[in-house]
Amino acid sequence: QVQLVESGGGSVQAGGSLRLSCAASGSIFSINAMGWYRRAPGKQRDLVAAITSGGTTNYADSVKGRFTISRDNAKNTVYLQMNSLKTEDTAVYYCNAGLTTVWGRSRDYWGQGTQVTVSS
C-alpha cells in the first residue's frame, strides 16, 4: 500500500507565499517523477510542475519564475515553493508520483489534494 500525504495549503493574500509538501510512504521500491497538479473551480486538472528523480524540472508557463519544485529523495518527499501568488493560483493542488512498489507494480499515485486560496 502506498500513500501520498500533502500539507501546507491554506489562504494567503495576493503577493504572498506558501510551501506545499507531499510525502510518499508505504511499500515503495523506487520513485520516478513527482509533481504537482491543480484544479481550479470549473476547470480541468492541469500540471503545475514536475521533477524527475535526477532533478530535471518542468513548469507550466503560468508559474515560471514564481514557483519552485524540489524533492528530497531520501525522504520520498516533493515540495512546491509558491511565491508572488496570484488570485488565479486559487485551486486544489494535488501531488502525483510515478513509482514502483516492492512487488514490481508501476503506476501513478495521487494525494488527496490540498486547497490553496489566494485573495486580492
Coordinates of C-alpha atoms in Angstrom, one line a residue:
Q1 CA 0.0 0.0 0.0
V2 CA 1.2 3.5 -0.9
Q3 CA 0.1 6.8 0.4
L4 CA 0.8 10.4 -0.7
V5 CA 0.1 12.9 2.1
E6 CA 0.1 16.6 1.3
S7 CA 0.4 19.5 3.6
G8 CA 0.9 23.2 3.5
G9 CA -2.1 24.5 1.8
G10 CA -4.1 27.5 3.1
S11 CA -5.3 31.0 2.5
V12 CA -3.0 33.9 1.6
Q13 CA -3.2 37.3 0.1
A14 CA -2.0 38.1 -3.4
G15 CA 1.7 38.5 -3.4
G16 CA 2.2 36.1 -0.6
S17 CA 3.9 32.7 -0.4
L18 CA 3.0 29.2 0.5
R19 CA 5.0 26.0 0.6
L20 CA 3.4 22.6 -0.2
S21 CA 4.9 19.3 0.9
C22 CA 4.0 15.8 -0.2
A23 CA 5.4 12.7 1.4
A24 CA 5.1 9.3 -0.1
S25 CA 5.1 6.3 2.1
G26 CA 4.4 2.6 2.1
S27 CA 5.7 -0.3 0.0
I28 CA 7.8 1.8 -2.3
F29 CA 10.7 0.4 -4.3
S30 CA 11.5 3.4 -6.3
I31 CA 10.0 6.8 -7.4
N32 CA 10.5 8.2 -10.8
A33 CA 8.9 11.6 -11.5
M34 CA 7.0 13.6 -8.8
G35 CA 4.8 16.6 -9.5
W36 CA 2.1 18.9 -8.6
Y37 CA -1.2 19.4 -10.4
R38 CA -4.0 21.8 -9.7
R39 CA -7.7 22.0 -10.4
A40 CA -9.3 25.4 -10.3
P41 CA -13.1 25.7 -9.9
G42 CA -14.9 24.7 -13.1
K43 CA -11.6 23.7 -14.8
Q44 CA -9.7 20.5 -15.6
R45 CA -6.7 19.4 -13.6
D46 CA -3.5 20.8 -15.1
L47 CA 0.2 20.2 -14.5
V48 CA 1.9 22.9 -12.4
A49 CA 5.4 21.5 -12.0
A50 CA 7.2 18.2 -12.2
I51 CA 10.6 16.9 -11.2
T52 CA 12.4 13.7 -12.2
S53 CA 14.5 11.6 -9.8
G54 CA 17.6 13.2 -11.3
G55 CA 16.3 16.7 -10.6
T56 CA 15.1 17.8 -14.0
T57 CA 12.2 20.2 -13.7
N58 CA 9.3 21.3 -15.8
Y59 CA 6.9 24.1 -15.1
A60 CA 3.6 25.4 -16.5
D61 CA 4.2 28.7 -18.2
S62 CA 1.8 30.4 -15.8
V63 CA 4.0 29.7 -12.8
K64 CA 7.5 30.0 -14.3
G65 CA 9.6 32.4 -12.2
R66 CA 7.2 32.2 -9.2
F67 CA 7.1 28.6 -8.2
T68 CA 9.9 26.2 -7.5
I69 CA 9.6 22.4 -7.2
S70 CA 12.2 20.4 -5.4
R71 CA 12.4 16.9 -3.8
D72 CA 14.3 15.0 -1.1
N73 CA 14.8 11.5 -2.5
A74 CA 15.9 10.2 0.9
K75 CA 12.5 11.3 2.4
N76 CA 10.4 10.5 -0.7
T77 CA 9.1 14.0 -0.4
V78 CA 8.4 16.7 -3.0
Y79 CA 7.9 20.3 -2.3
L80 CA 6.4 23.3 -4.1
Q81 CA 7.5 26.7 -3.1
M82 CA 5.0 29.2 -4.3
N83 CA 5.9 32.9 -4.3
S84 CA 4.2 36.0 -5.7
L85 CA 0.9 34.2 -5.5
K86 CA -2.0 35.5 -7.7
T87 CA -5.7 35.1 -7.3
E88 CA -5.7 32.8 -10.4
D89 CA -3.5 30.4 -8.5
T90 CA -6.5 29.5 -6.3
A91 CA -7.2 25.8 -6.8
V92 CA -7.0 22.4 -5.2
Y93 CA -3.4 21.2 -5.5
Y94 CA -2.7 17.5 -6.0
C95 CA 0.6 15.7 -5.5
N96 CA 1.5 13.0 -8.1
A97 CA 4.2 10.3 -8.0
G98 CA 5.1 7.7 -10.6
L99 CA 6.5 4.9 -8.6
T100 CA 7.3 1.2 -8.5
T101 CA 6.2 -0.9 -5.5
V102 CA 8.2 -3.6 -3.8
W103 CA 6.0 -6.1 -5.7
G104 CA 7.1 -4.7 -9.0
R105 CA 4.0 -2.7 -9.9
S106 CA 4.5 0.6 -11.5
R107 CA 1.8 3.3 -11.8
D108 CA 0.9 6.9 -10.9
Y109 CA -0.3 7.6 -7.4
W110 CA -2.2 10.7 -6.2
G111 CA -2.6 12.6 -3.0
Q112 CA -5.9 13.7 -1.6
G113 CA -5.5 17.3 -2.6
T114 CA -4.9 20.5 -0.6
Q115 CA -6.7 23.8 -1.0
V116 CA -4.8 27.0 -1.9
T117 CA -6.8 30.2 -1.8
V118 CA -5.4 33.5 -2.8
S119 CA -7.4 36.6 -2.1
S120 CA -7.0 40.1 -3.5

